[in-house]
mmCIF file of C-alpha atoms and ligand atoms in Angstrom:
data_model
loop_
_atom_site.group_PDB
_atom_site.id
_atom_site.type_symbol
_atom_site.label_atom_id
_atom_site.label_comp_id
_atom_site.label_asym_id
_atom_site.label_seq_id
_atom_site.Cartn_x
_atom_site.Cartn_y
_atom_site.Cartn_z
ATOM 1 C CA UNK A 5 8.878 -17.345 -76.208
ATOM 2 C CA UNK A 6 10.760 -19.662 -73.873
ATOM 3 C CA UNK A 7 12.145 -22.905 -75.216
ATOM 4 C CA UNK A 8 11.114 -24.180 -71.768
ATOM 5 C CA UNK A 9 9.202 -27.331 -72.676
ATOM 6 C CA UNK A 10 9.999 -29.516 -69.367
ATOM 7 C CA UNK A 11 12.708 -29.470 -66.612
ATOM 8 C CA UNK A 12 14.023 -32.331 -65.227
ATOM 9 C CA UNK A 13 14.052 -32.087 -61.560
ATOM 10 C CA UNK A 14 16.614 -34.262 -59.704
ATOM 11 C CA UNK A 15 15.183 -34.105 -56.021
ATOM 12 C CA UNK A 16 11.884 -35.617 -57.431
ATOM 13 C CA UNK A 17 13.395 -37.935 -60.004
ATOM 14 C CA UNK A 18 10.116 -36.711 -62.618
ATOM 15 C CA UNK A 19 9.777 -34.044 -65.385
ATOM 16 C CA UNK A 20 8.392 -30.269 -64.306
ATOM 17 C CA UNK A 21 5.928 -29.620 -67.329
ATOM 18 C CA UNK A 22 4.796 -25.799 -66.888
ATOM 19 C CA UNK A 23 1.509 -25.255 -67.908
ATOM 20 C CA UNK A 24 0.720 -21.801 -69.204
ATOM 21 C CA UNK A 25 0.483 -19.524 -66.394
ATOM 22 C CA UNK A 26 4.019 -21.136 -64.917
ATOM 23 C CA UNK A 27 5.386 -20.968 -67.980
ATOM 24 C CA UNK A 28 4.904 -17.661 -67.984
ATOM 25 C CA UNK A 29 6.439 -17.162 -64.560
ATOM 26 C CA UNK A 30 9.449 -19.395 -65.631
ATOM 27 C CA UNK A 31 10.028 -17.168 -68.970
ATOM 28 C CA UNK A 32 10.169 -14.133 -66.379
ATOM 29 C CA UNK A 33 13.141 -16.057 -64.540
ATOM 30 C CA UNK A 34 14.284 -16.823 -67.363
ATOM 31 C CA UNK A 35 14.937 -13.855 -69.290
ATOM 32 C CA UNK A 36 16.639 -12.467 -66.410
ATOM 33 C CA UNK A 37 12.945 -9.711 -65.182
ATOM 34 C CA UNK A 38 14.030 -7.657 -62.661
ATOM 35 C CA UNK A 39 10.723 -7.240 -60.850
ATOM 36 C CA UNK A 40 8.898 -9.768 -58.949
ATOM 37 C CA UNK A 41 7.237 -12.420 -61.509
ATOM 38 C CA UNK A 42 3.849 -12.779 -59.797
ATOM 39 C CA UNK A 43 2.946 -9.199 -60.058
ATOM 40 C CA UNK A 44 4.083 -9.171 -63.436
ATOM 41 C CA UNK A 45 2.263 -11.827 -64.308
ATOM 42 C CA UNK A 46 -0.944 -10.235 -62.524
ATOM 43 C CA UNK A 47 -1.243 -7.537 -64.502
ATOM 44 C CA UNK A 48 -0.333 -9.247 -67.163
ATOM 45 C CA UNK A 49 -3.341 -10.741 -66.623
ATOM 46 C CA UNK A 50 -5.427 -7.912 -65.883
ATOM 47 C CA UNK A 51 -3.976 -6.707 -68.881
ATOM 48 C CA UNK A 52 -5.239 -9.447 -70.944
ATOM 49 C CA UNK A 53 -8.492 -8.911 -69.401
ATOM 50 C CA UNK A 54 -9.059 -5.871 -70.485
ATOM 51 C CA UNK A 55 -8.026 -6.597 -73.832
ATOM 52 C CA UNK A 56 -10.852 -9.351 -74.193
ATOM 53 C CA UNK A 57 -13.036 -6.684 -72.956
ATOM 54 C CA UNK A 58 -12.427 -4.386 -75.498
ATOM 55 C CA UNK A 59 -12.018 -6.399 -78.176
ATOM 56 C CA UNK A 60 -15.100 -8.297 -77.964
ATOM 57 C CA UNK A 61 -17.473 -7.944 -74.979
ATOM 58 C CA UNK A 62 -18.425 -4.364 -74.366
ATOM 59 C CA UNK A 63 -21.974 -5.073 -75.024
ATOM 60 C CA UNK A 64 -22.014 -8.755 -72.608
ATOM 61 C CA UNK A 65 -24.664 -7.439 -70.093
ATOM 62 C CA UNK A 66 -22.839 -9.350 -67.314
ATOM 63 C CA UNK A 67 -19.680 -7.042 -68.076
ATOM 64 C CA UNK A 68 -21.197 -3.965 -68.171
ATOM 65 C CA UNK A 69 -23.297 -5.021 -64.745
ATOM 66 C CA UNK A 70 -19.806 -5.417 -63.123
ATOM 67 C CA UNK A 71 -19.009 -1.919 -64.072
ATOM 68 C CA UNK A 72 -21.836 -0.497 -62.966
ATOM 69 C CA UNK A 73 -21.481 -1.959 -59.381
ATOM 70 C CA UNK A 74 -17.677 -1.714 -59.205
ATOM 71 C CA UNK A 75 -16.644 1.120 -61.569
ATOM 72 C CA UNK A 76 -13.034 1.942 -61.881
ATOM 73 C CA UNK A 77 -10.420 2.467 -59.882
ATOM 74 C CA UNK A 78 -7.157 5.072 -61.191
ATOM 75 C CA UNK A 79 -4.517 2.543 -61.309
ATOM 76 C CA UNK A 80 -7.203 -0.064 -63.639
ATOM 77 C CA UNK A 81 -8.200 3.245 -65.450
ATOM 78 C CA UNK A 82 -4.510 4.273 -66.230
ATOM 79 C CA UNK A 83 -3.653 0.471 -67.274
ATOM 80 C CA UNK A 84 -6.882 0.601 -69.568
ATOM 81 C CA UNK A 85 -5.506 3.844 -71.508
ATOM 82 C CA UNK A 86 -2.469 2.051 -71.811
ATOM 83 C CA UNK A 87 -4.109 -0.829 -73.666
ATOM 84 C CA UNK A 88 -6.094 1.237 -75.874
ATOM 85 C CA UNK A 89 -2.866 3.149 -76.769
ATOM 86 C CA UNK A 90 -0.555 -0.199 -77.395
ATOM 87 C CA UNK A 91 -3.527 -1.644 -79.700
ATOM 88 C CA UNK A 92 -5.199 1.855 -81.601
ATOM 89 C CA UNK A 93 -7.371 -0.358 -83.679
ATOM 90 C CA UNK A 94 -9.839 -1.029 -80.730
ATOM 91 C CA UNK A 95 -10.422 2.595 -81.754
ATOM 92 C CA UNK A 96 -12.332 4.644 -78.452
ATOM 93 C CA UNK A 97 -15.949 3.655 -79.169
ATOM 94 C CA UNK A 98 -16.248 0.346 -76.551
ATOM 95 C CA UNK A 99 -14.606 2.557 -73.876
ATOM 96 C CA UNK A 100 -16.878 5.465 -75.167
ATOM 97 C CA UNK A 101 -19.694 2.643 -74.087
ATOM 98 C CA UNK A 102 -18.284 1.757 -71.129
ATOM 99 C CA UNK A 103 -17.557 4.800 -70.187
ATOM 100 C CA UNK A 104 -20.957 6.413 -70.543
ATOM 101 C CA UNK A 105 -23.119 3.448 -69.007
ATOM 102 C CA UNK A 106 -20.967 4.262 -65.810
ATOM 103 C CA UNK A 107 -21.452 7.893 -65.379
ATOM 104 C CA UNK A 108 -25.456 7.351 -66.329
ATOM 105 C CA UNK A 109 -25.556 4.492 -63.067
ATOM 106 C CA UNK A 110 -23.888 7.194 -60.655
ATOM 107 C CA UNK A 111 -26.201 8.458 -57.934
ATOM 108 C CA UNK A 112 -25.320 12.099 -56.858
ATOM 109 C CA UNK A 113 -24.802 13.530 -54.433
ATOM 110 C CA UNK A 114 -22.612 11.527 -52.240
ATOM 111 C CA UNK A 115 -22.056 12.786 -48.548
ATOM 112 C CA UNK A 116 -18.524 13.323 -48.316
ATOM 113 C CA UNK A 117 -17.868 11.020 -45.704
ATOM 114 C CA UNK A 118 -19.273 8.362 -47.771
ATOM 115 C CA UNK A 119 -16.681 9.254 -50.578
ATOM 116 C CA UNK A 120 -13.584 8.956 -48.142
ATOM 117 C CA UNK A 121 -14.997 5.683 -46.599
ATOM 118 C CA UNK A 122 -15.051 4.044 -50.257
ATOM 119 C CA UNK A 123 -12.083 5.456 -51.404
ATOM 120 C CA UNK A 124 -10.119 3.207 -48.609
ATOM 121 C CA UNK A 125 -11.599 -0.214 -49.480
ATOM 122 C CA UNK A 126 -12.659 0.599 -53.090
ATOM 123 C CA UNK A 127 -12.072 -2.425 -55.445
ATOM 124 C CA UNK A 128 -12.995 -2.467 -58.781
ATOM 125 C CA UNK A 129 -13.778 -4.915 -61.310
ATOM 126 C CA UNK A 130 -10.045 -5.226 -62.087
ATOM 127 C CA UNK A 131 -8.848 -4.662 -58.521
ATOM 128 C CA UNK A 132 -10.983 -7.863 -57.673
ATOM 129 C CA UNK A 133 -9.669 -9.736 -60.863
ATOM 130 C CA UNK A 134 -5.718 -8.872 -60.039
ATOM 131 C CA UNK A 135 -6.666 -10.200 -56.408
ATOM 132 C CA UNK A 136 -7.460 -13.732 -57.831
ATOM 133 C CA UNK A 137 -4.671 -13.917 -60.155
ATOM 134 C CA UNK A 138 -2.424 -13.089 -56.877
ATOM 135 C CA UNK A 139 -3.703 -15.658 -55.097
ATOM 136 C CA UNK A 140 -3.395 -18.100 -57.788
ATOM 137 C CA UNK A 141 -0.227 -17.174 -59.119
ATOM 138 C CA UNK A 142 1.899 -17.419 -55.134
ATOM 139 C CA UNK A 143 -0.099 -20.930 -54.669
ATOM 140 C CA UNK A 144 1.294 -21.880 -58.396
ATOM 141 C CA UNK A 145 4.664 -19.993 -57.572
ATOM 142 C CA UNK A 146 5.007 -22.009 -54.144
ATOM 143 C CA UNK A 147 3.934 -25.484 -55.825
ATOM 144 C CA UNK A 148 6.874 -24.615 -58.716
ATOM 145 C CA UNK A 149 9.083 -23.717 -55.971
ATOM 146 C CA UNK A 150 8.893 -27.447 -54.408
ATOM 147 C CA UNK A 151 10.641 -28.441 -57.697
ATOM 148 C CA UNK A 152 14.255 -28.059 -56.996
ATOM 149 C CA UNK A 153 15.452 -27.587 -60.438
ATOM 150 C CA UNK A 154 13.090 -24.622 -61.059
ATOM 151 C CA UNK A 155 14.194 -23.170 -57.326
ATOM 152 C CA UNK A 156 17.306 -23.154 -58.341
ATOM 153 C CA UNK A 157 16.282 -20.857 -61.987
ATOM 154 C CA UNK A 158 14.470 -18.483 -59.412
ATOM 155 C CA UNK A 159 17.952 -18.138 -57.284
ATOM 156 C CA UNK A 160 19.959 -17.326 -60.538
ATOM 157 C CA UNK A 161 17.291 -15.286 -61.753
ATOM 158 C CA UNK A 162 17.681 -11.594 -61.598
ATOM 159 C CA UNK A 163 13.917 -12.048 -60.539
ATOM 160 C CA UNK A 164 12.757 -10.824 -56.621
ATOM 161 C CA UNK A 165 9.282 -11.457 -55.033
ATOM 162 C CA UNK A 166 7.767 -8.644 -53.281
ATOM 163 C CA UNK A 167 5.727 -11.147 -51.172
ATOM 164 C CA UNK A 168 7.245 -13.186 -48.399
HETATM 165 ZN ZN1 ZN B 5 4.999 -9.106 -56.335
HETATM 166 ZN ZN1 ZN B 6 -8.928 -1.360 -59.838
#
């Protein structure tokens, strides 16, 4: 954990005091990440997500209505196994759940055509969640980037945005 608790910023004469989510993007900076902090922080998010999920809401209706619509996509499916390997004592019954209540809401067959046409803008539960957290994380990156001090921590960083 950072020992971040306010930066004094010069330009604006007043305290920076990170909340969570910016302290999170500082303690990227800071600790010299080599990636670019707001997708970090977006899956780390996503991550989380899935997590809360697992841990305690694979029987909310609303949940399992948002998988039914939106399924999932590889990429969320891959990060999913990854959680459920880093934390073993979710065990595989919720994803068992989850899992099953998908397959039982798919209508086949699917014209072919249809298939490639979704595949392109397909965008699943998590897909949609990471989009959020990107567009909440660049507006809170470019607000923390009108602070000079913590410009100049993102300059010595090792840290690199993907997004211009
Ligand atoms: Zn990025
Ligand atoms: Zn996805």
């Amino acid at each position: 954990m950072s020992g971040l608790v306010g930066v004094f910023c010069v330009k604006q004469n007043r305290e920076f005091r990170p909340r969570i989510e910016e302290l999170k993007l500082m303690e990227l900076m800071e600790t010299n990440f080599t990636g670019c902090p707001i997708c970090q922080t977006n899956v780390e998010t996503v991550r989380n997500s899935i997590f809360g999920i697992l841990y305690e809401m694979v029987n909310d209706p609303g949940i399992r209505a948002q998988f039914r619509k939106k399924r999932l996509c590889y990429k969320h499916a891959y990060l999913l196994v990854q959680v459920l390997e880093e934390s073993r004592f979710l065990g595989h019954l919720g994803i068992s759940i989850i899992l099953k209540d998908i397959v039982d809401h798919v209508r086949f067959p699917r014209p072919v055509k249809r298939i490639k046409e979704r595949s392109r803008s397909f965008k699943c539960y998590f897909c949609e969640l990471e989009d959020d957290a990107n567009r909440r994380h660049v507006s809170i990156f470019a607000n923390m980037m009108s602070h000079s001090a913590i410009g100049k921590m993102y300059m010595d960083s090792t840290s690199i945005l993907c997004i211009v």
